[in-house]
PDB file of C-alpha atoms and ligand atoms in Angstrom:
ATOM      1  CA  UNK A   1      -3.018  25.320 -27.189  1.00 53.00           C
ATOM      2  CA  UNK A   2      -7.059  23.692 -25.432  1.00 61.00           C
ATOM      3  CA  UNK A   3      -5.300  20.452 -24.988  1.00 69.00           C
ATOM      4  CA  UNK A   4      -7.763  18.387 -27.512  1.00 72.00           C
ATOM      5  CA  UNK A   5      -5.956  20.563 -30.820  1.00 74.00           C
ATOM      6  CA  UNK A   6      -3.991  17.601 -31.912  1.00 79.00           C
ATOM      7  CA  UNK A   7      -1.197  18.954 -34.213  1.00 79.00           C
ATOM      8  CA  UNK A   8      -0.577  17.812 -37.394  1.00 83.00           C
ATOM      9  CA  UNK A   9       2.837  19.100 -39.258  1.00 83.00           C
ATOM     10  CA  UNK A  10       5.542  18.456 -37.099  1.00 80.00           C
ATOM     11  CA  UNK A  11       6.332  21.481 -38.169  1.00 80.00           C
ATOM     12  CA  UNK A  12       3.939  23.698 -36.516  1.00 79.00           C
ATOM     13  CA  UNK A  13       5.304  21.949 -33.522  1.00 79.00           C
ATOM     14  CA  UNK A  14       6.860  25.152 -30.895  1.00 79.00           C
ATOM     15  CA  UNK A  15       9.538  23.659 -28.062  1.00 77.00           C
ATOM     16  CA  UNK A  16      12.016  25.855 -25.878  1.00 82.00           C
ATOM     17  CA  UNK A  17      14.380  24.766 -23.176  1.00 89.00           C
ATOM     18  CA  UNK A  18      14.750  25.514 -19.865  1.00 91.00           C
ATOM     19  CA  UNK A  19      15.440  23.261 -16.007  1.00 92.00           C
ATOM     20  CA  UNK A  20      13.117  22.735 -13.104  1.00 90.00           C
ATOM     21  CA  UNK A  21      14.891  23.175 -10.011  1.00 92.00           C
ATOM     22  CA  UNK A  22      13.866  20.403  -8.765  1.00 90.00           C
ATOM     23  CA  UNK A  23      15.634  18.284  -5.576  1.00 91.00           C
ATOM     24  CA  UNK A  24      15.661  14.261  -4.332  1.00 86.00           C
ATOM     25  CA  UNK A  25      16.644  12.815  -1.252  1.00 86.00           C
ATOM     26  CA  UNK A  26      17.178   8.841  -1.542  1.00 83.00           C
ATOM     27  CA  UNK A  27      17.816   6.759   1.258  1.00 87.00           C
ATOM     28  CA  UNK A  28      19.866   3.978   0.797  1.00 88.00           C
ATOM     29  CA  UNK A  29      17.350   1.774   3.066  1.00 91.00           C
ATOM     30  CA  UNK A  30      17.548   0.052   5.809  1.00 92.00           C
ATOM     31  CA  UNK A  31      19.798  -2.634   4.870  1.00 94.00           C
ATOM     32  CA  UNK A  32      21.623  -0.011   2.767  1.00 94.00           C
ATOM     33  CA  UNK A  33      22.269   1.906   5.809  1.00 94.00           C
ATOM     34  CA  UNK A  34      23.241  -1.167   7.686  1.00 95.00           C
ATOM     35  CA  UNK A  35      25.910  -1.379   4.697  1.00 95.00           C
ATOM     36  CA  UNK A  36      27.009   2.178   4.688  1.00 95.00           C
ATOM     37  CA  UNK A  37      27.526   2.338   8.408  1.00 96.00           C
ATOM     38  CA  UNK A  38      29.995  -0.456   8.895  1.00 96.00           C
ATOM     39  CA  UNK A  39      31.923   0.655   6.000  1.00 96.00           C
ATOM     40  CA  UNK A  40      31.888   3.866   7.164  1.00 96.00           C
ATOM     41  CA  UNK A  41      33.553   2.750  10.592  1.00 96.00           C
ATOM     42  CA  UNK A  42      34.500  -0.462   9.829  1.00 96.00           C
ATOM     43  CA  UNK A  43      35.453  -0.265   6.678  1.00 95.00           C
ATOM     44  CA  UNK A  44      34.332  -3.611   6.108  1.00 96.00           C
ATOM     45  CA  UNK A  45      31.550  -4.836   4.022  1.00 96.00           C
ATOM     46  CA  UNK A  46      28.787  -5.688   5.417  1.00 96.00           C
ATOM     47  CA  UNK A  47      26.451  -9.083   4.051  1.00 97.00           C
ATOM     48  CA  UNK A  48      22.996 -10.305   4.542  1.00 97.00           C
ATOM     49  CA  UNK A  49      22.146 -14.114   5.686  1.00 97.00           C
ATOM     50  CA  UNK A  50      18.932 -15.332   4.991  1.00 97.00           C
ATOM     51  CA  UNK A  51      17.621 -17.873   8.097  1.00 96.00           C
ATOM     52  CA  UNK A  52      16.201 -19.606   5.163  1.00 97.00           C
ATOM     53  CA  UNK A  53      18.870 -20.547   2.964  1.00 97.00           C
ATOM     54  CA  UNK A  54      21.628 -20.154   4.584  1.00 96.00           C
ATOM     55  CA  UNK A  55      22.605 -17.348   0.707  1.00 96.00           C
ATOM     56  CA  UNK A  56      24.018 -14.067   1.540  1.00 96.00           C
ATOM     57  CA  UNK A  57      23.987 -10.565   0.049  1.00 97.00           C
ATOM     58  CA  UNK A  58      26.277  -8.088  -0.640  1.00 95.00           C
ATOM     59  CA  UNK A  59      25.775  -4.675  -0.393  1.00 92.00           C
ATOM     60  CA  UNK A  60      23.007  -5.473   2.423  1.00 94.00           C
ATOM     61  CA  UNK A  61      20.008  -6.753   1.824  1.00 94.00           C
ATOM     62  CA  UNK A  62      16.442  -6.512   3.796  1.00 95.00           C
ATOM     63  CA  UNK A  63      14.593  -9.344   1.749  1.00 95.00           C
ATOM     64  CA  UNK A  64      16.557 -12.829   0.521  1.00 96.00           C
ATOM     65  CA  UNK A  65      15.342 -12.662  -3.012  1.00 94.00           C
ATOM     66  CA  UNK A  66      15.527 -17.050  -3.268  1.00 94.00           C
ATOM     67  CA  UNK A  67      12.951 -16.751  -0.123  1.00 96.00           C
ATOM     68  CA  UNK A  68      11.831 -13.595  -0.270  1.00 95.00           C
ATOM     69  CA  UNK A  69      11.637 -13.834   3.420  1.00 97.00           C
ATOM     70  CA  UNK A  70      12.778 -10.225   5.970  1.00 96.00           C
ATOM     71  CA  UNK A  71      16.751 -11.159   6.347  1.00 96.00           C
ATOM     72  CA  UNK A  72      18.065  -9.941   9.813  1.00 94.00           C
ATOM     73  CA  UNK A  73      21.303 -11.352  10.262  1.00 96.00           C
ATOM     74  CA  UNK A  74      24.023 -10.007   8.761  1.00 96.00           C
ATOM     75  CA  UNK A  75      28.263 -11.164   9.513  1.00 95.00           C
ATOM     76  CA  UNK A  76      30.995  -9.495   8.187  1.00 96.00           C
ATOM     77  CA  UNK A  77      32.693 -10.271   5.002  1.00 96.00           C
ATOM     78  CA  UNK A  78      36.791 -10.255   5.848  1.00 91.00           C
ATOM     79  CA  UNK A  79      38.014 -12.481   3.383  1.00 95.00           C
ATOM     80  CA  UNK A  80      39.815 -10.846   0.458  1.00 97.00           C
ATOM     81  CA  UNK A  81      37.493 -10.878  -3.713  1.00 97.00           C
ATOM     82  CA  UNK A  82      38.460 -11.963  -6.521  1.00 98.00           C
ATOM     83  CA  UNK A  83      37.298 -10.403  -9.938  1.00 97.00           C
ATOM     84  CA  UNK A  84      34.341 -11.507 -11.611  1.00 98.00           C
ATOM     85  CA  UNK A  85      34.892  -9.636 -14.771  1.00 97.00           C
ATOM     86  CA  UNK A  86      36.284  -6.498 -15.732  1.00 96.00           C
ATOM     87  CA  UNK A  87      36.527  -4.239 -18.800  1.00 95.00           C
ATOM     88  CA  UNK A  88      38.840  -1.001 -19.536  1.00 93.00           C
ATOM     89  CA  UNK A  89      37.834   1.656 -19.992  1.00 92.00           C
ATOM     90  CA  UNK A  90      39.673   4.245 -22.632  1.00 93.00           C
ATOM     91  CA  UNK A  91      37.302   7.326 -23.425  1.00 93.00           C
ATOM     92  CA  UNK A  92      35.222   9.662 -20.737  1.00 90.00           C
ATOM     93  CA  UNK A  93      32.258  10.134 -21.080  1.00 88.00           C
ATOM     94  CA  UNK A  94      32.713  12.723 -23.526  1.00 93.00           C
ATOM     95  CA  UNK A  95      34.139  10.173 -25.978  1.00 92.00           C
ATOM     96  CA  UNK A  96      37.515  11.713 -25.641  1.00 95.00           C
ATOM     97  CA  UNK A  97      40.335   9.800 -25.507  1.00 95.00           C
ATOM     98  CA  UNK A  98      42.299   9.517 -21.468  1.00 93.00           C
ATOM     99  CA  UNK A  99      43.680   7.079 -19.092  1.00 92.00           C
ATOM    100  CA  UNK A 100      42.591   3.531 -19.408  1.00 92.00           C
ATOM    101  CA  UNK A 101      39.986   3.196 -16.155  1.00 93.00           C
ATOM    102  CA  UNK A 102      39.357  -0.546 -15.918  1.00 95.00           C
ATOM    103  CA  UNK A 103      36.471  -0.948 -14.021  1.00 95.00           C
ATOM    104  CA  UNK A 104      35.694  -4.733 -12.323  1.00 96.00           C
ATOM    105  CA  UNK A 105      32.476  -6.736  -9.985  1.00 98.00           C
ATOM    106  CA  UNK A 106      34.323  -8.097  -7.582  1.00 98.00           C
ATOM    107  CA  UNK A 107      32.557 -11.048  -5.682  1.00 98.00           C
ATOM    108  CA  UNK A 108      33.103 -12.462  -2.725  1.00 98.00           C
ATOM    109  CA  UNK A 109      33.391 -16.228  -1.669  1.00 96.00           C
ATOM    110  CA  UNK A 110      30.581 -17.739  -0.545  1.00 95.00           C
ATOM    111  CA  UNK A 111      28.758 -14.932  -1.629  1.00 97.00           C
ATOM    112  CA  UNK A 112      25.963 -13.933  -3.333  1.00 97.00           C
ATOM    113  CA  UNK A 113      25.652 -10.278  -5.518  1.00 96.00           C
ATOM    114  CA  UNK A 114      29.169  -7.616  -5.422  1.00 96.00           C
ATOM    115  CA  UNK A 115      30.430  -4.480  -6.042  1.00 97.00           C
ATOM    116  CA  UNK A 116      31.772  -2.449  -9.240  1.00 97.00           C
ATOM    117  CA  UNK A 117      34.047  -0.371  -8.293  1.00 97.00           C
ATOM    118  CA  UNK A 118      38.211   1.075 -10.303  1.00 96.00           C
ATOM    119  CA  UNK A 119      40.504  -1.305  -9.419  1.00 96.00           C
ATOM    120  CA  UNK A 120      44.380  -0.856  -9.708  1.00 93.00           C
ATOM    121  CA  UNK A 121      45.928  -2.653 -11.878  1.00 82.00           C
ATOM    122  CA  UNK A 122      47.599  -2.163 -15.259  1.00 81.00           C
ATOM    123  CA  UNK A 123      44.546  -3.945 -17.459  1.00 76.00           C
ATOM    124  CA  UNK A 124      47.089  -6.246 -19.299  1.00 83.00           C
ATOM    125  CA  UNK A 125      47.683  -7.741 -15.621  1.00 90.00           C
ATOM    126  CA  UNK A 126      43.719  -8.609 -14.532  1.00 93.00           C
ATOM    127  CA  UNK A 127      42.883 -11.953 -14.992  1.00 94.00           C
ATOM    128  CA  UNK A 128      39.237 -13.352 -14.012  1.00 96.00           C
ATOM    129  CA  UNK A 129      39.652 -14.990 -10.505  1.00 97.00           C
ATOM    130  CA  UNK A 130      42.390 -12.425  -8.941  1.00 96.00           C
ATOM    131  CA  UNK A 131      42.111 -11.932  -5.893  1.00 97.00           C
ATOM    132  CA  UNK A 132      41.543  -8.399  -4.450  1.00 97.00           C
ATOM    133  CA  UNK A 133      41.346  -5.849  -1.269  1.00 97.00           C
ATOM    134  CA  UNK A 134      39.373  -2.945  -0.566  1.00 97.00           C
ATOM    135  CA  UNK A 135      41.365   0.130  -0.490  1.00 97.00           C
ATOM    136  CA  UNK A 136      39.670   2.971   2.010  1.00 97.00           C
ATOM    137  CA  UNK A 137      39.387   6.148   2.463  1.00 97.00           C
ATOM    138  CA  UNK A 138      40.866   6.675   5.673  1.00 96.00           C
ATOM    139  CA  UNK A 139      38.931   6.594   8.890  1.00 94.00           C
ATOM    140  CA  UNK A 140      38.437  10.193   9.292  1.00 95.00           C
ATOM    141  CA  UNK A 141      37.729  10.852   5.782  1.00 96.00           C
ATOM    142  CA  UNK A 142      35.209   8.012   5.264  1.00 97.00           C
ATOM    143  CA  UNK A 143      31.510   9.022   4.803  1.00 95.00           C
ATOM    144  CA  UNK A 144      29.350   6.142   4.111  1.00 93.00           C
ATOM    145  CA  UNK A 145      29.190   6.271   0.685  1.00 92.00           C
ATOM    146  CA  UNK A 146      30.757   3.354  -1.769  1.00 91.00           C
ATOM    147  CA  UNK A 147      32.902   6.475  -2.799  1.00 95.00           C
ATOM    148  CA  UNK A 148      34.337   5.880   0.572  1.00 96.00           C
ATOM    149  CA  UNK A 149      36.302   3.017  -1.589  1.00 97.00           C
ATOM    150  CA  UNK A 150      38.906   4.442  -3.478  1.00 97.00           C
ATOM    151  CA  UNK A 151      39.184   1.480  -6.022  1.00 97.00           C
ATOM    152  CA  UNK A 152      40.000  -2.364  -5.248  1.00 97.00           C
ATOM    153  CA  UNK A 153      43.499  -3.613  -5.353  1.00 96.00           C
ATOM    154  CA  UNK A 154      45.522  -6.782  -6.405  1.00 94.00           C
ATOM    155  CA  UNK A 155      45.592  -8.590  -2.730  1.00 90.00           C
TER     156      UNK A 155
HETATM  157 ZN1  LIG B   1      16.570 -16.885   1.912  1.00 52.27          ZN
END
């Protein structure tokens, strides 16, 4: 069909199903790499700290979204996090009923941003502001991915 030819009746359109073998590789970026390296090596979360506005951000990032300047300072977060928001999912990806899984946005005092992850707790016992800590894979099993975090649990 020439490129300028238009279909005026949708019943005349042809389609087929196939696949295109493409592969993508993404990097986590400079700050993301540092965050992942700290998680893998020391099992801690790395935050970026802006020298101008003094805000800290987790996960670590290269630029301050408030000041629009490069962030060069980092600090580790050694305090427990807290449940900022959560939801409980009781269906799997195909919509079938499944065991309930609680997903929470975990934030840290004095730090902007947060980490969305599973929360190991009975759904009806989760409260906003509940202090939580990360359950990590063993050091030898960690790869520097967010899946190094098994889940969060009450402190
Ligand atoms: Zn700033």
